[in-house]
Amino acid sequence: MTATSDNVAWLTQEAYDRLKHELEHLMGPGRLEIAKRIEEARSEGDLSENGGYHAAKEEQGKQEARIHQLQQLLQRAQVGDPPDDGVVEPGMIVEIKFDGDDEVERFLLGSRELASLDDSVDIDVYSLKSPLGAAISGKKVGDKASYQAPNGSTITVEVVSAKPYGA
């Protein structure tokens, strides 16, 4: 698979290793633990009124969803720093100004996984699929972009800066 900037998840080596370790745990010991809990609850009798069984099955579903999410993320992960060419793309800390406002908004464009790996950083995260993220993707410093807000109004923003996360 050739990664394009639209689907690359830029991760540090530490972040990649941590997510890979989590995936390995969930797919190995994590699955065994859930299967054991389901079997123990199943042995208690009537499944229709067995809260422990239903709770374990629900947890199994959440765990399988997390496994799928991690597999997708790691499949498109690129270890290293995104290019520092001033172009807005996933993995960048972006600063924008809303049209008619001098206040600068700062956020990470990309994945919540990336921001959650560093507890010392408290920053909003916008997905590339969000209206704002989609509008500014590929723009350069000084470029303006417009998008439609949920209430139907058109919002225009100017890209003030775009730097790789962690730079």
PDB file of N, CA and C in Angstrom, residues 87-139:
ATOM      1  N   VAL A  87       2.705  23.005   4.798  1.00  0.00           N
ATOM      2  CA  VAL A  87       1.441  22.546   4.231  1.00  0.00           C
ATOM      3  C   VAL A  87       0.654  21.839   5.329  1.00  0.00           C
ATOM      4  N   VAL A  88      -0.624  22.158   5.445  1.00  0.00           N
ATOM      5  CA  VAL A  88      -1.482  21.551   6.457  1.00  0.00           C
ATOM      6  C   VAL A  88      -1.789  20.117   6.064  1.00  0.00           C
ATOM      7  N   GLU A  89      -1.423  19.195   6.934  1.00  0.00           N
ATOM      8  CA  GLU A  89      -1.715  17.785   6.722  1.00  0.00           C
ATOM      9  C   GLU A  89      -1.758  17.078   8.066  1.00  0.00           C
ATOM     10  N   PRO A  90      -2.245  15.839   8.105  1.00  0.00           N
ATOM     11  CA  PRO A  90      -2.335  15.131   9.381  1.00  0.00           C
ATOM     12  C   PRO A  90      -0.984  15.078  10.087  1.00  0.00           C
ATOM     13  N   GLY A  91      -1.034  15.230  11.408  1.00  0.00           N
ATOM     14  CA  GLY A  91       0.182  15.213  12.205  1.00  0.00           C
ATOM     15  C   GLY A  91       0.762  16.601  12.438  1.00  0.00           C
ATOM     16  N   MET A  92       0.021  17.620  12.025  1.00  0.00           N
ATOM     17  CA  MET A  92       0.513  18.992  12.157  1.00  0.00           C
ATOM     18  C   MET A  92      -0.245  19.724  13.262  1.00  0.00           C
ATOM     19  N   ILE A  93       0.493  20.572  13.982  1.00  0.00           N
ATOM     20  CA  ILE A  93      -0.130  21.537  14.882  1.00  0.00           C
ATOM     21  C   ILE A  93      -0.450  22.743  14.003  1.00  0.00           C
ATOM     22  N   VAL A  94      -1.725  23.066  13.932  1.00  0.00           N
ATOM     23  CA  VAL A  94      -2.186  24.117  13.029  1.00  0.00           C
ATOM     24  C   VAL A  94      -2.717  25.281  13.848  1.00  0.00           C
ATOM     25  N   GLU A  95      -2.393  26.483  13.408  1.00  0.00           N
ATOM     26  CA  GLU A  95      -2.958  27.696  14.001  1.00  0.00           C
ATOM     27  C   GLU A  95      -3.751  28.400  12.905  1.00  0.00           C
ATOM     28  N   ILE A  96      -4.982  28.776  13.257  1.00  0.00           N
ATOM     29  CA  ILE A  96      -5.856  29.465  12.307  1.00  0.00           C
ATOM     30  C   ILE A  96      -6.469  30.686  12.966  1.00  0.00           C
ATOM     31  N   LYS A  97      -6.932  31.600  12.117  1.00  0.00           N
ATOM     32  CA  LYS A  97      -7.737  32.725  12.575  1.00  0.00           C
ATOM     33  C   LYS A  97      -9.039  32.686  11.808  1.00  0.00           C
ATOM     34  N   PHE A  98     -10.135  32.879  12.542  1.00  0.00           N
ATOM     35  CA  PHE A  98     -11.437  32.966  11.888  1.00  0.00           C
ATOM     36  C   PHE A  98     -11.578  34.348  11.277  1.00  0.00           C
ATOM     37  N   ASP A  99     -12.205  34.419  10.116  1.00  0.00           N
ATOM     38  CA  ASP A  99     -12.412  35.681   9.423  1.00  0.00           C
ATOM     39  C   ASP A  99     -13.086  36.681  10.358  1.00  0.00           C
ATOM     40  N   GLY A 100     -12.505  37.870  10.495  1.00  0.00           N
ATOM     41  CA  GLY A 100     -13.075  38.912  11.340  1.00  0.00           C
ATOM     42  C   GLY A 100     -12.676  38.798  12.809  1.00  0.00           C
ATOM     43  N   ASP A 101     -11.762  37.887  13.137  1.00  0.00           N
ATOM     44  CA  ASP A 101     -11.338  37.687  14.525  1.00  0.00           C
ATOM     45  C   ASP A 101      -9.815  37.608  14.551  1.00  0.00           C
ATOM     46  N   ASP A 102      -9.193  38.306  15.485  1.00  0.00           N
ATOM     47  CA  ASP A 102      -7.730  38.283  15.579  1.00  0.00           C
ATOM     48  C   ASP A 102      -7.210  37.165  16.476  1.00  0.00           C
ATOM     49  N   GLU A 103      -8.104  36.504  17.201  1.00  0.00           N
ATOM     50  CA  GLU A 103      -7.678  35.442  18.103  1.00  0.00           C
ATOM     51  C   GLU A 103      -7.251  34.203  17.296  1.00  0.00           C
ATOM     52  N   VAL A 104      -6.138  33.604  17.699  1.00  0.00           N
ATOM     53  CA  VAL A 104      -5.605  32.433  17.010  1.00  0.00           C
ATOM     54  C   VAL A 104      -6.056  31.163  17.734  1.00  0.00           C
ATOM     55  N   GLU A 105      -6.590  30.220  16.976  1.00  0.00           N
ATOM     56  CA  GLU A 105      -6.976  28.905  17.497  1.00  0.00           C
ATOM     57  C   GLU A 105      -5.858  27.926  17.133  1.00  0.00           C
ATOM     58  N   ARG A 106      -5.501  27.061  18.072  1.00  0.00           N
ATOM     59  CA  ARG A 106      -4.410  26.100  17.864  1.00  0.00           C
ATOM     60  C   ARG A 106      -4.949  24.699  18.120  1.00  0.00           C
ATOM     61  N   PHE A 107      -4.632  23.750  17.228  1.00  0.00           N
ATOM     62  CA  PHE A 107      -5.110  22.379  17.384  1.00  0.00           C
ATOM     63  C   PHE A 107      -4.220  21.426  16.595  1.00  0.00           C
ATOM     64  N   LEU A 108      -4.387  20.155  16.881  1.00  0.00           N
ATOM     65  CA  LEU A 108      -3.689  19.095  16.159  1.00  0.00           C
ATOM     66  C   LEU A 108      -4.631  18.562  15.094  1.00  0.00           C
ATOM     67  N   LEU A 109      -4.159  18.491  13.875  1.00  0.00           N
ATOM     68  CA  LEU A 109      -4.940  17.875  12.804  1.00  0.00           C
ATOM     69  C   LEU A 109      -4.483  16.434  12.695  1.00  0.00           C
ATOM     70  N   GLY A 110      -5.388  15.531  12.962  1.00  0.00           N
ATOM     71  CA  GLY A 110      -5.006  14.125  12.869  1.00  0.00           C
ATOM     72  C   GLY A 110      -5.792  13.258  13.809  1.00  0.00           C
ATOM     73  N   SER A 111      -5.072  12.401  14.488  1.00  0.00           N
ATOM     74  CA  SER A 111      -5.691  11.359  15.286  1.00  0.00           C
ATOM     75  C   SER A 111      -5.568  11.633  16.772  1.00  0.00           C
ATOM     76  N   ARG A 112      -6.623  11.350  17.496  1.00  0.00           N
ATOM     77  CA  ARG A 112      -6.618  11.483  18.952  1.00  0.00           C
ATOM     78  C   ARG A 112      -5.561  10.567  19.570  1.00  0.00           C
ATOM     79  N   GLU A 113      -5.267   9.451  18.892  1.00  0.00           N
ATOM     80  CA  GLU A 113      -4.254   8.512  19.384  1.00  0.00           C
ATOM     81  C   GLU A 113      -2.917   9.227  19.552  1.00  0.00           C
ATOM     82  N   LEU A 114      -2.593  10.052  18.596  1.00  0.00           N
ATOM     83  CA  LEU A 114      -1.316  10.749  18.614  1.00  0.00           C
ATOM     84  C   LEU A 114      -1.222  11.693  19.802  1.00  0.00           C
ATOM     85  N   ALA A 115      -2.263  12.467  20.035  1.00  0.00           N
ATOM     86  CA  ALA A 115      -2.255  13.429  21.134  1.00  0.00           C
ATOM     87  C   ALA A 115      -2.313  12.734  22.485  1.00  0.00           C
ATOM     88  N   SER A 116      -2.994  11.595  22.577  1.00  0.00           N
ATOM     89  CA  SER A 116      -3.156  10.930  23.868  1.00  0.00           C
ATOM     90  C   SER A 116      -1.897  10.228  24.328  1.00  0.00           C
ATOM     91  N   LEU A 117      -0.893  10.126  23.471  1.00  0.00           N
ATOM     92  CA  LEU A 117       0.331   9.443  23.859  1.00  0.00           C
ATOM     93  C   LEU A 117       1.255  10.326  24.686  1.00  0.00           C
ATOM     94  N   ASP A 118       1.000  11.600  24.700  1.00  0.00           N
ATOM     95  CA  ASP A 118       1.814  12.520  25.479  1.00  0.00           C
ATOM     96  C   ASP A 118       0.905  13.237  26.474  1.00  0.00           C
ATOM     97  N   ASP A 119       0.920  12.764  27.725  1.00  0.00           N
ATOM     98  CA  ASP A 119       0.024  13.298  28.747  1.00  0.00           C
ATOM     99  C   ASP A 119       0.298  14.758  29.091  1.00  0.00           C
ATOM    100  N   SER A 120       1.486  15.247  28.748  1.00  0.00           N
ATOM    101  CA  SER A 120       1.827  16.628  29.101  1.00  0.00           C
ATOM    102  C   SER A 120       1.216  17.631  28.121  1.00  0.00           C
ATOM    103  N   VAL A 121       0.682  17.153  27.021  1.00  0.00           N
ATOM    104  CA  VAL A 121       0.117  18.037  26.007  1.00  0.00           C
ATOM    105  C   VAL A 121      -1.404  18.019  26.099  1.00  0.00           C
ATOM    106  N   ASP A 122      -1.972  19.206  26.282  1.00  0.00           N
ATOM    107  CA  ASP A 122      -3.427  19.343  26.314  1.00  0.00           C
ATOM    108  C   ASP A 122      -3.821  20.171  25.105  1.00  0.00           C
ATOM    109  N   ILE A 123      -4.286  19.486  24.065  1.00  0.00           N
ATOM    110  CA  ILE A 123      -4.594  20.179  22.817  1.00  0.00           C
ATOM    111  C   ILE A 123      -5.837  19.561  22.193  1.00  0.00           C
ATOM    112  N   ASP A 124      -6.632  20.414  21.556  1.00  0.00           N
ATOM    113  CA  ASP A 124      -7.786  19.912  20.820  1.00  0.00           C
ATOM    114  C   ASP A 124      -7.295  19.174  19.586  1.00  0.00           C
ATOM    115  N   VAL A 125      -8.056  18.180  19.155  1.00  0.00           N
ATOM    116  CA  VAL A 125      -7.712  17.400  17.975  1.00  0.00           C
ATOM    117  C   VAL A 125      -8.875  17.471  16.998  1.00  0.00           C
ATOM    118  N   TYR A 126      -8.570  17.821  15.762  1.00  0.00           N
ATOM    119  CA  TYR A 126      -9.568  17.841  14.703  1.00  0.00           C
ATOM    120  C   TYR A 126      -9.209  16.767  13.688  1.00  0.00           C
ATOM    121  N   SER A 127     -10.208  16.008  13.304  1.00  0.00           N
ATOM    122  CA  SER A 127     -10.028  14.968  12.303  1.00  0.00           C
ATOM    123  C   SER A 127      -9.901  15.607  10.924  1.00  0.00           C
ATOM    124  N   LEU A 128      -9.205  14.911  10.059  1.00  0.00           N
ATOM    125  CA  LEU A 128      -9.112  15.335   8.670  1.00  0.00           C
ATOM    126  C   LEU A 128     -10.488  15.293   8.014  1.00  0.00           C
ATOM    127  N   LYS A 129     -11.386  14.482   8.578  1.00  0.00           N
ATOM    128  CA  LYS A 129     -12.733  14.331   8.022  1.00  0.00           C
ATOM    129  C   LYS A 129     -13.710  15.373   8.563  1.00  0.00           C
ATOM    130  N   SER A 130     -13.291  16.145   9.565  1.00  0.00           N
ATOM    131  CA  SER A 130     -14.168  17.199  10.081  1.00  0.00           C
ATOM    132  C   SER A 130     -14.284  18.290   9.016  1.00  0.00           C
ATOM    133  N   PRO A 131     -15.349  19.099   9.062  1.00  0.00           N
ATOM    134  CA  PRO A 131     -15.480  20.176   8.062  1.00  0.00           C
ATOM    135  C   PRO A 131     -14.260  21.109   8.040  1.00  0.00           C
ATOM    136  N   LEU A 132     -13.760  21.501   9.222  1.00  0.00           N
ATOM    137  CA  LEU A 132     -12.596  22.380   9.276  1.00  0.00           C
ATOM    138  C   LEU A 132     -11.358  21.658   8.764  1.00  0.00           C
ATOM    139  N   GLY A 133     -11.148  20.429   9.228  1.00  0.00           N
ATOM    140  CA  GLY A 133      -9.980  19.660   8.801  1.00  0.00           C
ATOM    141  C   GLY A 133      -9.934  19.456   7.298  1.00  0.00           C
ATOM    142  N   ALA A 134     -11.080  19.096   6.720  1.00  0.00           N
ATOM    143  CA  ALA A 134     -11.150  18.881   5.274  1.00  0.00           C
ATOM    144  C   ALA A 134     -10.896  20.180   4.512  1.00  0.00           C
ATOM    145  N   ALA A 135     -11.392  21.297   5.038  1.00  0.00           N
ATOM    146  CA  ALA A 135     -11.244  22.584   4.347  1.00  0.00           C
ATOM    147  C   ALA A 135      -9.798  23.063   4.308  1.00  0.00           C
ATOM    148  N   ILE A 136      -9.050  22.838   5.387  1.00  0.00           N
ATOM    149  CA  ILE A 136      -7.685  23.380   5.438  1.00  0.00           C
ATOM    150  C   ILE A 136      -6.619  22.392   4.979  1.00  0.00           C
ATOM    151  N   SER A 137      -6.974  21.130   4.802  1.00  0.00           N
ATOM    152  CA  SER A 137      -6.001  20.136   4.365  1.00  0.00           C
ATOM    153  C   SER A 137      -5.389  20.535   3.032  1.00  0.00           C
ATOM    154  N   GLY A 138      -4.068  20.540   2.972  1.00  0.00           N
ATOM    155  CA  GLY A 138      -3.362  20.909   1.746  1.00  0.00           C
ATOM    156  C   GLY A 138      -3.105  22.392   1.597  1.00  0.00           C
ATOM    157  N   LYS A 139      -3.681  23.211   2.481  1.00  0.00           N
ATOM    158  CA  LYS A 139      -3.467  24.662   2.413  1.00  0.00           C
ATOM    159  C   LYS A 139      -2.102  25.007   3.005  1.00  0.00           C
TER     160      LYS A 139
END
